[in-house]
XYZ file of C-alpha atoms in Angstrom:
785
model
C 94.777 37.076 -5.902
C 95.432 38.439 -9.427
C 98.487 36.154 -9.756
C 96.481 33.174 -8.742
C 93.844 33.898 -11.245
C 96.434 34.341 -13.969
C 97.983 31.099 -13.173
C 94.717 29.339 -13.199
C 93.695 30.636 -16.718
C 96.000 28.148 -18.285
C 93.396 25.387 -17.968
C 92.425 24.255 -21.389
C 89.009 22.830 -20.683
C 85.966 24.518 -19.356
C 84.505 22.664 -16.333
C 80.860 22.998 -15.459
C 80.078 23.201 -11.671
C 76.966 24.078 -9.813
C 76.578 26.209 -6.688
C 73.444 25.603 -4.512
C 71.931 28.691 -2.962
C 69.658 28.740 0.001
C 67.077 31.159 -1.343
C 65.844 32.727 -4.571
C 68.101 35.141 -6.387
C 68.831 38.288 -4.265
C 71.770 40.506 -3.281
C 72.687 37.869 -0.603
C 74.569 36.080 -3.336
C 75.982 39.224 -5.080
C 79.529 38.088 -5.310
C 78.629 34.946 -7.479
C 76.585 37.060 -9.864
C 79.549 39.527 -10.247
C 81.889 36.539 -10.962
C 79.469 35.370 -13.684
C 78.822 38.705 -15.257
C 82.413 39.905 -15.273
C 83.737 36.579 -16.613
C 85.815 35.857 -13.572
C 84.715 32.114 -13.691
C 85.324 31.941 -17.389
C 88.878 33.302 -16.894
C 89.713 30.277 -14.795
C 88.015 27.726 -17.102
C 84.816 27.430 -15.203
C 81.163 27.454 -16.295
C 79.128 28.014 -13.052
C 75.424 27.397 -12.755
C 73.803 29.050 -9.803
C 70.923 26.934 -8.387
C 68.317 28.973 -6.476
C 66.618 27.524 -3.336
C 63.712 28.128 -1.107
C 62.647 27.438 2.504
C 62.393 23.679 1.683
C 65.832 23.518 0.000
C 68.332 21.342 1.923
C 71.739 22.700 0.701
C 73.628 19.974 2.405
C 71.686 17.256 0.786
C 72.201 18.859 -2.657
C 75.951 18.918 -2.283
C 76.145 15.443 -0.654
C 74.167 13.830 -3.390
C 76.099 15.454 -6.234
C 73.242 17.764 -7.330
C 75.702 20.560 -6.719
C 79.505 20.586 -6.206
C 79.357 23.685 -3.958
C 76.897 25.105 -1.509
C 76.223 28.082 0.792
C 75.588 27.069 4.292
C 75.716 28.315 7.798
C 78.070 27.079 10.555
C 76.023 23.899 10.949
C 78.424 22.574 8.223
C 80.322 21.327 11.286
C 77.263 19.384 12.534
C 76.734 17.871 9.111
C 80.408 16.849 8.928
C 80.133 15.197 12.315
C 77.165 13.091 10.884
C 79.397 11.642 8.234
C 79.129 14.137 5.446
C 82.708 15.049 4.738
C 82.244 18.801 3.902
C 84.956 21.420 4.095
C 84.415 25.144 4.280
C 86.508 26.927 1.724
C 85.500 30.601 2.413
C 83.511 32.627 4.907
C 81.417 35.299 3.222
C 79.349 36.633 6.243
C 81.494 37.263 9.249
C 78.357 37.565 11.331
C 75.225 35.421 10.942
C 72.026 37.228 9.795
C 69.800 34.978 12.040
C 67.866 37.140 14.609
C 64.566 37.226 16.587
C 61.988 39.990 15.862
C 59.196 40.682 18.267
C 56.248 42.894 18.678
C 57.298 46.431 19.805
C 55.651 46.176 23.229
C 57.814 43.222 24.208
C 60.513 45.266 25.940
C 62.883 42.570 27.208
C 63.365 38.777 27.383
C 61.413 38.702 30.657
C 58.350 39.712 28.598
C 58.616 36.515 26.448
C 56.754 34.383 29.097
C 53.621 32.844 27.675
C 54.099 34.607 24.221
C 53.279 33.019 20.827
C 56.499 32.095 18.996
C 57.501 30.825 15.522
C 61.018 29.277 15.830
C 63.047 27.707 13.087
C 64.349 24.715 14.962
C 67.295 24.256 12.633
C 68.980 27.467 13.968
C 71.399 26.209 16.560
C 72.568 29.822 17.402
C 69.036 30.873 18.285
C 68.456 27.915 20.520
C 71.804 28.571 22.199
C 70.906 32.257 22.623
C 67.644 31.333 24.380
C 69.563 28.868 26.614
C 72.182 31.472 27.530
C 69.493 34.047 28.319
C 67.651 31.478 30.477
C 64.553 31.581 28.286
C 62.770 28.314 28.920
C 61.159 26.924 25.764
C 58.357 25.532 27.833
C 57.431 29.270 28.738
C 56.661 29.833 25.086
C 53.508 28.868 23.080
C 54.835 27.593 19.754
C 53.169 27.865 16.329
C 54.278 26.429 12.918
C 56.593 28.829 11.283
C 54.997 30.661 8.318
C 58.068 32.583 7.294
C 55.718 35.507 6.713
C 56.502 38.753 8.689
C 52.960 39.908 8.052
C 51.850 37.483 10.767
C 53.604 39.760 13.130
C 51.779 42.868 11.644
C 48.453 40.904 11.874
C 48.933 39.911 15.528
C 49.139 36.150 14.606
C 52.382 35.776 16.549
C 54.496 37.732 19.108
C 57.886 36.427 18.489
C 59.503 35.220 15.182
C 62.888 33.885 14.231
C 63.962 35.754 11.154
C 66.828 36.851 8.831
C 68.063 40.361 9.133
C 68.131 40.551 5.295
C 64.569 39.800 4.756
C 61.883 40.342 7.401
C 63.085 43.686 8.819
C 62.630 45.291 5.427
C 59.143 44.144 5.090
C 58.180 45.462 8.389
C 60.019 48.741 8.119
C 58.322 49.304 4.611
C 54.957 49.028 6.342
C 56.164 51.439 9.078
C 55.454 48.666 11.677
C 57.427 49.076 14.882
C 59.195 45.951 16.064
C 62.244 44.931 18.223
C 65.305 42.883 17.288
C 67.194 40.377 19.412
C 70.549 39.261 18.184
C 72.505 36.297 19.534
C 75.928 37.963 18.787
C 75.074 40.785 21.422
C 75.608 38.120 24.087
C 78.677 36.581 22.524
C 77.093 33.926 20.222
C 78.741 35.106 17.000
C 78.496 32.578 14.332
C 79.485 33.157 10.690
C 76.952 32.970 7.874
C 76.813 32.070 4.165
C 79.887 29.990 4.220
C 81.007 28.604 0.910
C 81.625 24.798 1.160
C 82.238 21.679 -0.815
C 83.140 17.998 -0.276
C 86.463 16.370 0.498
C 85.901 14.397 -2.769
C 85.875 17.617 -4.823
C 88.959 18.856 -3.025
C 90.877 15.546 -3.523
C 89.812 15.039 -7.281
C 89.813 18.635 -8.397
C 92.044 20.720 -6.174
C 92.905 23.303 -8.916
C 89.194 23.610 -9.633
C 88.443 24.255 -5.971
C 91.120 26.978 -5.780
C 89.903 28.515 -9.164
C 86.288 28.595 -7.949
C 87.183 30.082 -4.705
C 89.429 32.728 -6.094
C 86.967 33.830 -8.817
C 84.072 33.908 -6.313
C 86.021 35.997 -3.781
C 87.052 38.395 -6.581
C 83.385 38.589 -7.522
C 82.547 39.476 -3.916
C 85.148 42.128 -3.781
C 83.665 43.757 -6.849
C 80.074 43.360 -5.653
C 80.644 45.055 -2.289
C 82.409 47.988 -3.991
C 79.777 48.371 -6.826
C 76.388 47.293 -5.303
C 74.336 49.324 -7.750
C 75.876 47.441 -10.755
C 74.903 44.077 -9.201
C 71.477 45.272 -8.430
C 71.069 46.180 -12.079
C 72.202 42.741 -13.143
C 69.725 41.146 -10.687
C 66.921 43.133 -11.950
C 67.702 42.320 -15.700
C 69.589 39.003 -15.935
C 68.259 36.878 -13.081
C 64.922 35.585 -12.250
C 64.481 37.898 -9.256
C 61.123 39.272 -8.245
C 62.488 41.659 -5.762
C 62.221 45.331 -6.108
C 65.249 47.697 -6.313
C 64.748 49.184 -2.727
C 64.728 45.761 -1.295
C 67.974 44.789 -3.013
C 69.511 48.136 -1.969
C 68.442 47.402 1.570
C 70.168 43.970 1.483
C 73.299 45.549 0.084
C 73.504 48.066 2.842
C 72.668 45.508 5.511
C 75.440 43.175 4.247
C 78.229 45.595 4.843
C 77.596 45.086 8.570
C 77.503 41.341 8.141
C 80.555 40.951 5.895
C 82.692 43.764 7.340
C 84.669 44.130 4.072
C 86.567 47.265 5.266
C 87.810 45.378 8.438
C 88.561 41.845 7.211
C 89.335 40.211 3.889
C 86.251 38.595 2.352
C 86.556 34.811 2.605
C 88.849 34.825 5.538
C 88.806 31.631 7.665
C 89.696 32.552 11.284
C 90.731 29.219 12.971
C 90.401 30.508 16.513
C 86.928 31.804 15.915
C 85.917 28.471 14.356
C 87.371 26.760 17.485
C 85.165 28.906 19.606
C 82.064 27.913 17.485
C 83.040 24.286 17.868
C 83.232 24.635 21.668
C 79.804 26.237 21.655
C 78.416 23.348 19.672
C 80.106 20.863 22.039
C 78.511 22.746 24.985
C 75.133 22.266 23.428
C 75.816 18.591 22.901
C 75.762 19.062 19.155
C 79.331 17.899 18.577
C 81.434 15.183 20.306
C 84.523 16.192 22.298
C 86.724 14.294 19.841
C 85.508 16.345 16.883
C 88.540 17.462 14.768
C 87.970 20.915 13.346
C 90.918 21.404 10.955
C 89.889 19.096 8.203
C 86.643 21.035 8.002
C 88.441 24.288 7.227
C 90.194 24.286 3.720
C 93.745 25.380 3.277
C 94.303 27.094 6.686
C 98.021 27.003 6.205
C 97.610 29.443 3.282
C 96.108 31.884 5.767
C 98.863 31.688 8.452
C 100.166 35.204 7.812
C 96.666 36.729 7.948
C 95.870 34.760 11.162
C 99.144 35.913 12.770
C 98.317 39.569 12.019
C 94.823 38.962 13.625
C 96.308 37.284 16.678
C 98.806 40.112 17.251
C 95.817 42.552 17.130
C 94.381 40.141 19.840
C 91.208 40.294 21.740
C 91.044 44.124 21.574
C 90.546 43.844 17.736
C 87.879 41.220 18.028
C 86.021 43.424 20.630
C 86.202 46.327 18.158
C 84.912 44.064 15.341
C 82.002 42.783 17.328
C 81.167 46.302 18.728
C 81.125 47.849 15.285
C 78.992 45.060 13.936
C 76.437 45.389 16.722
C 76.388 49.222 16.603
C 76.009 49.267 12.957
C 73.259 46.750 13.088
C 71.297 48.674 15.665
C 71.683 51.918 13.805
C 70.559 50.212 10.565
C 67.655 48.053 11.664
C 66.197 49.868 14.576
C 67.057 53.526 13.825
C 66.924 53.629 10.053
C 70.468 53.856 9.093
C 69.888 56.184 6.155
C 68.737 58.791 8.735
C 70.975 57.817 11.598
C 74.202 58.275 9.559
C 73.272 61.906 9.077
C 72.766 62.700 12.746
C 75.260 64.274 14.994
C 78.341 62.663 16.800
C 76.326 62.958 19.997
C 73.747 60.635 18.793
C 76.374 58.112 17.743
C 77.849 58.193 21.086
C 74.490 57.578 22.717
C 73.878 54.522 20.498
C 77.341 53.082 21.513
C 76.417 53.764 25.207
C 73.071 51.867 24.769
C 75.036 48.957 23.127
C 76.881 48.554 26.389
C 74.318 49.475 29.021
C 71.411 47.489 30.447
C 68.259 49.563 29.639
C 66.444 48.758 32.856
C 69.154 49.463 35.422
C 71.622 51.529 33.362
C 74.397 49.193 34.693
C 76.910 47.566 32.367
C 75.230 44.908 30.282
C 76.433 41.323 29.504
C 78.322 42.462 26.422
C 80.343 45.098 28.173
C 80.952 42.754 31.151
C 82.343 40.110 28.727
C 84.638 42.668 27.192
C 85.970 43.766 30.567
C 86.403 40.199 31.764
C 88.352 39.460 28.693
C 90.724 42.382 29.270
C 91.257 41.592 33.073
C 91.862 37.840 32.178
C 94.411 38.857 29.613
C 96.172 41.067 32.154
C 96.045 38.307 34.746
C 97.648 35.855 32.273
C 100.473 38.169 30.849
C 101.102 40.511 33.819
C 99.921 38.328 36.746
C 97.439 41.150 37.750
C 94.877 39.400 40.056
C 91.165 40.177 40.153
C 88.088 38.324 41.604
C 84.656 37.645 39.809
C 81.500 37.601 41.820
C 78.460 35.889 40.185
C 75.178 36.942 41.844
C 71.712 35.348 41.508
C 68.732 36.548 43.358
C 66.976 33.836 45.432
C 63.355 33.265 44.689
C 62.992 36.232 42.361
C 60.772 34.316 40.042
C 58.339 33.750 42.821
C 58.135 37.533 43.625
C 57.843 38.332 39.914
C 54.972 35.812 39.426
C 53.144 37.094 42.448
C 53.327 40.888 41.782
C 53.845 41.010 37.995
C 56.587 42.121 35.721
C 56.182 45.794 36.528
C 57.044 45.293 40.156
C 59.695 42.661 39.216
C 61.396 45.352 37.210
C 61.095 47.762 40.042
C 62.742 45.163 42.384
C 65.627 44.598 39.992
C 66.231 48.336 39.905
C 66.097 48.709 43.683
C 68.544 45.809 44.082
C 70.905 47.503 41.632
C 70.882 50.710 43.530
C 71.699 48.845 46.764
C 74.547 46.884 45.132
C 76.059 50.137 43.875
C 75.913 51.695 47.215
C 78.007 48.988 48.923
C 80.673 48.235 46.373
C 84.188 49.805 46.579
C 85.510 52.051 43.769
C 87.569 49.313 42.188
C 84.494 47.000 41.639
C 82.512 46.979 38.463
C 78.792 45.905 38.601
C 76.967 44.476 35.559
C 73.527 42.940 35.047
C 73.998 40.058 32.694
C 70.482 38.433 32.835
C 66.992 38.692 34.304
C 68.096 38.447 38.032
C 71.789 37.730 37.598
C 74.589 40.237 38.251
C 78.397 40.141 38.238
C 80.937 42.089 40.071
C 84.656 42.457 38.885
C 87.065 43.432 41.708
C 90.478 44.354 40.455
C 93.524 44.074 42.594
C 95.095 41.386 44.851
C 92.474 41.536 47.650
C 92.734 38.928 50.433
C 90.049 36.258 50.732
C 88.941 37.859 54.155
C 88.411 41.182 52.147
C 86.413 39.590 49.581
C 84.330 37.736 52.260
C 83.600 41.053 53.846
C 82.451 42.492 50.533
C 80.197 39.415 50.034
C 78.697 39.862 53.474
C 78.069 43.534 52.692
C 76.157 42.409 49.501
C 74.139 39.896 51.503
C 73.180 42.566 54.019
C 71.995 45.172 51.723
C 69.986 42.797 49.508
C 68.151 41.080 52.340
C 66.686 44.277 53.757
C 62.853 44.566 53.090
C 61.448 46.090 49.875
C 58.014 47.740 49.516
C 56.202 46.359 46.525
C 52.632 47.650 45.942
C 52.295 48.375 49.640
C 53.594 44.988 50.547
C 56.909 44.305 52.412
C 58.955 41.782 50.569
C 62.158 40.016 51.472
C 64.588 38.381 49.061
C 68.235 37.278 49.269
C 71.119 36.530 47.005
C 73.538 33.648 46.394
C 77.047 34.564 45.434
C 79.777 32.533 43.674
C 83.371 33.761 43.757
C 86.364 32.729 41.622
C 89.867 34.242 41.654
C 92.162 34.918 38.702
C 94.815 33.940 37.958
C 94.614 31.356 40.768
C 91.608 29.518 39.470
C 92.091 30.297 35.675
C 92.867 33.047 33.240
C 90.240 31.880 30.683
C 87.204 34.221 30.705
C 84.813 31.388 29.886
C 86.321 29.138 32.584
C 86.177 32.055 35.202
C 82.517 32.569 34.392
C 81.657 28.921 34.658
C 83.529 28.546 37.958
C 81.753 31.499 39.538
C 78.540 30.075 38.322
C 79.285 26.681 39.722
C 80.168 28.342 43.102
C 76.905 30.270 43.104
C 74.886 27.035 42.572
C 76.846 25.504 45.476
C 75.719 28.519 47.597
C 72.193 27.941 46.556
C 72.330 24.159 47.356
C 73.561 24.954 50.806
C 70.580 27.036 51.737
C 70.867 30.283 49.625
C 71.632 33.700 51.039
C 75.317 32.965 51.263
C 78.631 32.945 49.324
C 80.856 30.227 48.296
C 84.405 30.340 46.750
C 85.120 28.131 43.814
C 87.258 25.036 44.339
C 88.262 22.324 42.032
C 86.513 19.745 44.191
C 83.388 21.787 43.629
C 84.165 21.782 39.900
C 84.423 18.050 39.861
C 80.911 17.912 41.525
C 79.713 20.174 38.648
C 81.402 17.948 36.029
C 79.787 14.852 37.584
C 76.413 16.647 37.660
C 76.799 17.522 33.947
C 77.675 13.982 33.140
C 74.650 12.768 35.053
C 72.544 15.276 33.114
C 73.775 13.855 29.832
C 73.239 10.282 30.953
C 69.732 11.182 32.115
C 68.865 12.515 28.657
C 70.145 9.225 27.199
C 68.006 7.321 29.814
C 64.789 8.744 28.472
C 65.750 7.811 25.012
C 67.014 4.368 26.027
C 64.062 3.232 28.354
C 66.431 3.095 31.369
C 63.729 4.592 33.627
C 61.184 2.316 35.151
C 58.495 2.344 38.019
C 58.097 0.441 41.116
C 54.736 0.357 43.070
C 54.520 0.411 46.901
C 51.197 -0.654 48.472
C 49.248 1.721 50.647
C 46.695 -0.158 52.963
C 43.645 0.743 55.054
C 44.854 0.379 58.534
C 41.374 -0.681 59.802
C 40.843 -3.508 57.342
C 44.476 -4.124 56.244
C 43.192 -4.071 52.711
C 45.322 -2.670 49.866
C 43.643 0.437 48.509
C 46.254 2.154 46.429
C 49.811 2.160 45.150
C 52.482 4.941 45.208
C 54.299 5.008 41.841
C 58.100 5.349 42.480
C 60.488 5.984 39.696
C 63.912 4.258 39.470
C 66.787 4.430 37.020
C 68.777 1.530 35.853
C 72.048 2.962 34.558
C 74.014 0.759 32.379
C 77.309 1.468 34.246
C 76.339 3.198 37.536
C 73.648 0.638 38.345
C 70.564 1.759 40.216
C 70.708 5.591 40.556
C 68.426 6.680 43.562
C 65.776 9.237 42.877
C 67.223 11.760 45.348
C 70.340 11.818 43.117
C 68.777 12.262 39.693
C 65.574 14.119 40.439
C 67.284 17.436 41.343
C 69.492 16.969 38.190
C 66.214 16.546 36.232
C 64.647 19.683 37.694
C 67.786 21.865 37.154
C 68.127 20.714 33.491
C 64.485 20.954 32.616
C 64.132 17.270 32.073
C 61.681 16.978 34.968
C 58.628 17.684 32.775
C 59.336 14.831 30.417
C 60.100 12.477 33.271
C 56.876 13.614 35.044
C 54.852 12.879 31.909
C 56.451 9.412 31.794
C 55.569 8.670 35.384
C 52.018 9.987 35.096
C 51.171 8.179 31.942
C 52.966 4.902 32.699
C 51.429 4.529 36.160
C 47.937 5.435 34.950
C 48.118 2.876 32.115
C 48.941 0.338 34.772
C 46.193 1.555 37.107
C 43.601 1.265 34.317
C 44.748 -2.327 33.625
C 44.669 -3.236 37.411
C 41.232 -1.616 37.910
C 39.820 -3.681 35.108
C 41.348 -7.073 36.197
C 41.576 -6.911 40.043
C 39.986 -3.974 41.946
C 37.680 -1.426 40.307
C 38.225 1.074 43.136
C 42.129 0.946 43.215
C 43.920 4.292 43.294
C 47.300 5.529 42.276
C 49.516 8.079 44.167
C 52.158 10.026 42.024
C 54.741 12.464 43.123
C 55.032 15.778 41.292
C 57.760 18.425 41.277
C 57.253 22.231 41.748
C 59.057 22.622 38.419
C 56.228 20.709 36.761
C 53.665 23.067 38.145
C 55.667 25.995 36.641
C 54.386 25.139 33.144
C 50.825 23.755 33.803
C 49.489 24.760 30.369
C 52.003 22.515 28.593
C 51.778 19.394 30.648
C 48.978 19.200 33.217
C 46.203 19.899 30.667
C 47.592 16.965 28.672
C 47.376 14.886 31.859
C 43.661 15.562 32.109
C 43.032 14.562 28.579
C 45.078 11.318 29.052
C 43.136 10.545 32.254
C 39.785 10.872 30.390
C 41.186 8.884 27.434
C 41.962 5.907 29.764
C 38.439 6.130 31.283
C 39.756 6.803 34.731
C 37.794 8.923 37.262
C 39.730 11.872 38.766
C 39.312 10.437 42.274
C 41.306 7.382 41.289
C 44.524 9.617 41.120
C 46.300 11.267 44.068
C 49.105 13.758 43.354
C 51.635 14.263 46.031
C 53.277 17.727 46.605
C 55.689 18.734 49.296
C 55.361 21.298 52.035
C 58.181 23.297 50.493
C 56.258 23.547 47.300
C 53.087 24.613 49.356
C 54.845 27.520 51.075
C 57.003 28.938 48.284
C 54.868 28.575 45.380
C 51.409 29.347 46.762
C 50.242 31.501 43.859
C 51.093 28.848 41.262
C 49.967 25.977 43.373
C 46.643 27.510 44.411
C 45.728 27.938 40.716
C 46.858 24.414 39.780
C 45.038 22.772 42.833
C 41.857 24.404 41.752
C 42.390 22.709 38.332
C 42.950 19.380 39.968
C 39.888 19.817 42.030
C 37.801 20.588 38.981
C 38.984 17.248 37.561
C 38.237 15.371 40.785
C 41.967 14.589 41.361
C 43.043 14.238 44.948
C 46.012 16.041 46.458
C 48.275 14.761 49.199
C 50.770 16.816 51.350
C 53.904 14.640 51.536
C 56.416 14.504 54.426
C 54.015 16.489 56.652
C 55.686 17.973 59.722
C 59.221 18.312 58.270
C 58.880 21.639 56.627
C 56.879 25.075 56.897
C 53.248 24.017 56.706
C 50.799 26.700 57.706
C 47.542 25.089 58.680
C 45.510 27.827 56.909
C 46.797 26.557 53.664
C 45.495 23.001 54.093
C 41.828 24.038 53.742
C 42.356 26.980 51.411
C 44.344 25.002 48.837
C 42.047 21.883 48.831
C 44.463 19.364 50.200
C 42.785 15.902 50.683
C 45.517 13.875 52.368
C 48.474 14.564 54.595
C 51.258 12.080 54.943
C 53.056 11.755 58.235
C 56.833 11.674 57.647
C 58.706 8.409 58.312
C 60.784 10.140 60.819
C 58.043 10.618 63.114
C 56.732 6.979 62.686
C 60.250 5.693 63.264
C 60.425 7.039 66.911
C 56.926 6.209 67.887
C 58.089 3.617 70.321
C 60.879 5.806 71.739
C 59.000 8.257 73.866
C 55.808 10.192 74.622
C 56.655 13.315 72.520
C 56.615 11.361 69.235
C 53.354 9.681 70.135
C 51.739 12.941 71.170
C 52.866 14.578 68.017
C 51.503 11.847 65.704
C 48.204 11.790 67.613
C 47.908 15.578 67.319
C 48.556 15.511 63.569
C 45.982 12.778 63.037
C 43.363 14.613 65.214
C 43.928 18.023 63.589
C 43.642 16.444 60.148
C 40.407 14.765 60.763
C 38.929 18.004 62.266
C 39.908 19.595 58.855
C 38.209 16.704 57.069
C 41.502 15.363 55.800
C 42.608 11.744 55.649
C 46.110 10.692 57.025
C 48.691 8.356 55.621
C 51.607 7.215 57.807
C 54.854 6.485 55.954
C 57.611 4.119 56.919
C 55.618 1.557 59.023
C 57.981 -1.261 59.792
C 56.545 -3.048 62.803
C 53.236 -4.237 64.038
C 53.619 -2.106 67.117
C 53.892 1.061 65.069
C 50.827 -0.023 63.080
C 48.851 -0.735 66.189
C 49.555 2.645 67.724
C 48.739 4.510 64.576
C 45.481 2.545 64.298
C 44.670 3.400 67.882
C 45.088 7.052 67.055
C 42.751 6.753 64.170
C 45.340 6.946 61.233
C 43.468 6.110 58.025
C 46.193 4.587 55.758
C 49.620 3.147 56.165
C 52.683 2.475 53.945
C 55.940 0.772 54.759
C 58.090 -2.316 54.695
C 55.622 -4.002 57.161
C 53.240 -4.299 54.295
C 55.554 -4.414 51.292
C 58.567 -2.760 49.792
C 58.232 -1.019 46.466
C 57.349 -3.830 43.969
C 57.954 -4.383 40.304
C 54.752 -4.838 38.212
C 54.643 -8.698 38.252
C 54.841 -8.746 42.220
C 52.326 -5.973 42.611
C 49.959 -7.856 40.352
C 50.504 -11.115 42.369
C 49.557 -9.071 45.540
C 46.454 -7.762 44.002
C 45.462 -11.296 42.764
C 46.007 -12.744 46.240
C 43.747 -10.054 47.741
C 41.061 -10.846 45.160
C 41.291 -14.502 45.994
C 40.732 -13.738 49.709
C 37.485 -12.056 48.981
């Protein structure tokens, strides 16, 4: 670097350039201050102006508009480039991003986040990805506007806050306020931070200036990390910094863990690591698959030797790098590094153990599992050493957790862990990688039949009863299995394939195992494609409603409509609901789709009641996943209903028998809320599931709908007739009304009317109709009056 600086000193003129910072002057930008104060910029013919920022500063806009030639940004520089801003990263300063979550100390795990108040900086992609990877549903949180004031945590104004490890932890520690830290990089989401970037125009027009600025800046950083006290003194005396010395010293110490200057050259651009970041962004849908990374990384060819050295070191070196960063951070932030560094070697070993161990079960955690998976996958690729990966997900654990509470949920997880350990062979490694998710790595070339026997052993031990708070509880587990090197030798692919196989096991009825196959993978790819298209469908108004009449069988009068959603895909054509609704439920889009159906159908109902029939009703189907977050959606429904001036009794919400039986605690509370608003509830497809008659009265059901399969066979024999008659008689004795679905002939309608069935629906009366045809039907009925 010294030779480069010497050659660049030959520039005759002094160029003035500006560097846009993200915050006010602090040690976070120490290298640039050192380059200024020591004359490194002047040596290469540069006059550099450092522009401080604040929380409202948009660094990318400053550089794009020419307010500054250079900027300090995070890895979202790639996103900005994909949006048409031709930025290039010229140096990486922080090998690890400082972005974290901090929470109240009593929040012991991610499972405790449910219903908590959160302040989230929505611009932080890595935090959003962290929540996604850890299965934290944003709908489970109560969001507040971010104040960027850690004292809100102290004053109990918020429970969870996105933060920067260089700022908020110091404020809390100084007040001796206990807190907990959650870091994306502990689960493999390891983005860089404080990247030095510029525009392609700057590189094209002033290539020597770019090299000079980069070289002088990195020389400044090298000095700053070796002489932090000198830089702190400069900050206190020469820059407009209001920070106290202790805070600047804290930042300096913290930044050693982020920059890793003793392990890697400051400024190093690791192409393979940026490729991984690109893949993560693509998985989030933030970057197109066609995004070309190389133009975004400046002068990679100059780093070829460095990169080759790191590649020879391989994955083991990366694992050491990540482990050292995580352990260093935990020691510094949560254990007060200044004290922890003086403790015994035994304490250090304990910290390392905790970094690799799940605190609840004492099993290997996700981080350790990923390291072992990486190691086994590498051996499978280079030495053809086979192994199997089992992905386990407990069936209906959330239901048990909701019913008995987190304490008993944690107890159940621990009991499951003990049972799993008891049935696994010595060559199997068990890890807990999420709330109710486990993995098993089985080394060696075991036959498929041996792995099936192991899977059966797991199913058998898990399904035995558990005693929770004096209640006998049963759960099961679904297992996905993938094989290396047969299926892949890429760790991320193997984990994805095992996950896909596990979901296939769930879709086939749960409590079973499934081996990965590429046909199954194609189904998963298609499901993901459908998910992406469904997101676009919401934005592009491709969803629409049809309305099927429901008539009074005694008078043949139309009394209500059932709103039925349809999807007009621009390429696929009409996509049936039974294809896209499960995708919507799995992806979390069901709440948004449910809101659309509810509001669109009630707007239409309000219009029809004012023009055609003041007592007309609307029936709307809801998913159990919508009931999972009632505070965020259902309450808004009530307000919307009142805003339209519609009485609650004009609306009927249809739930399924399956929802009734498997979500009784959630459903019962929500049905009471419906009842308080006067809204009717119908039990759909009655007779096809698991209905317990006791629930019908206890949960305030108003209607039951006889499934079309019973109506279809009414004319075939006595059993179907007797069954329909019994259902209708039973319902009336419970003061419930009955709707028969799928009526297609006059004979079916006559029999049902004879049995006393209240309402009917089916092609005999009308198919699902577009708005215009439904209005015409209402108008004709009004004319008949």
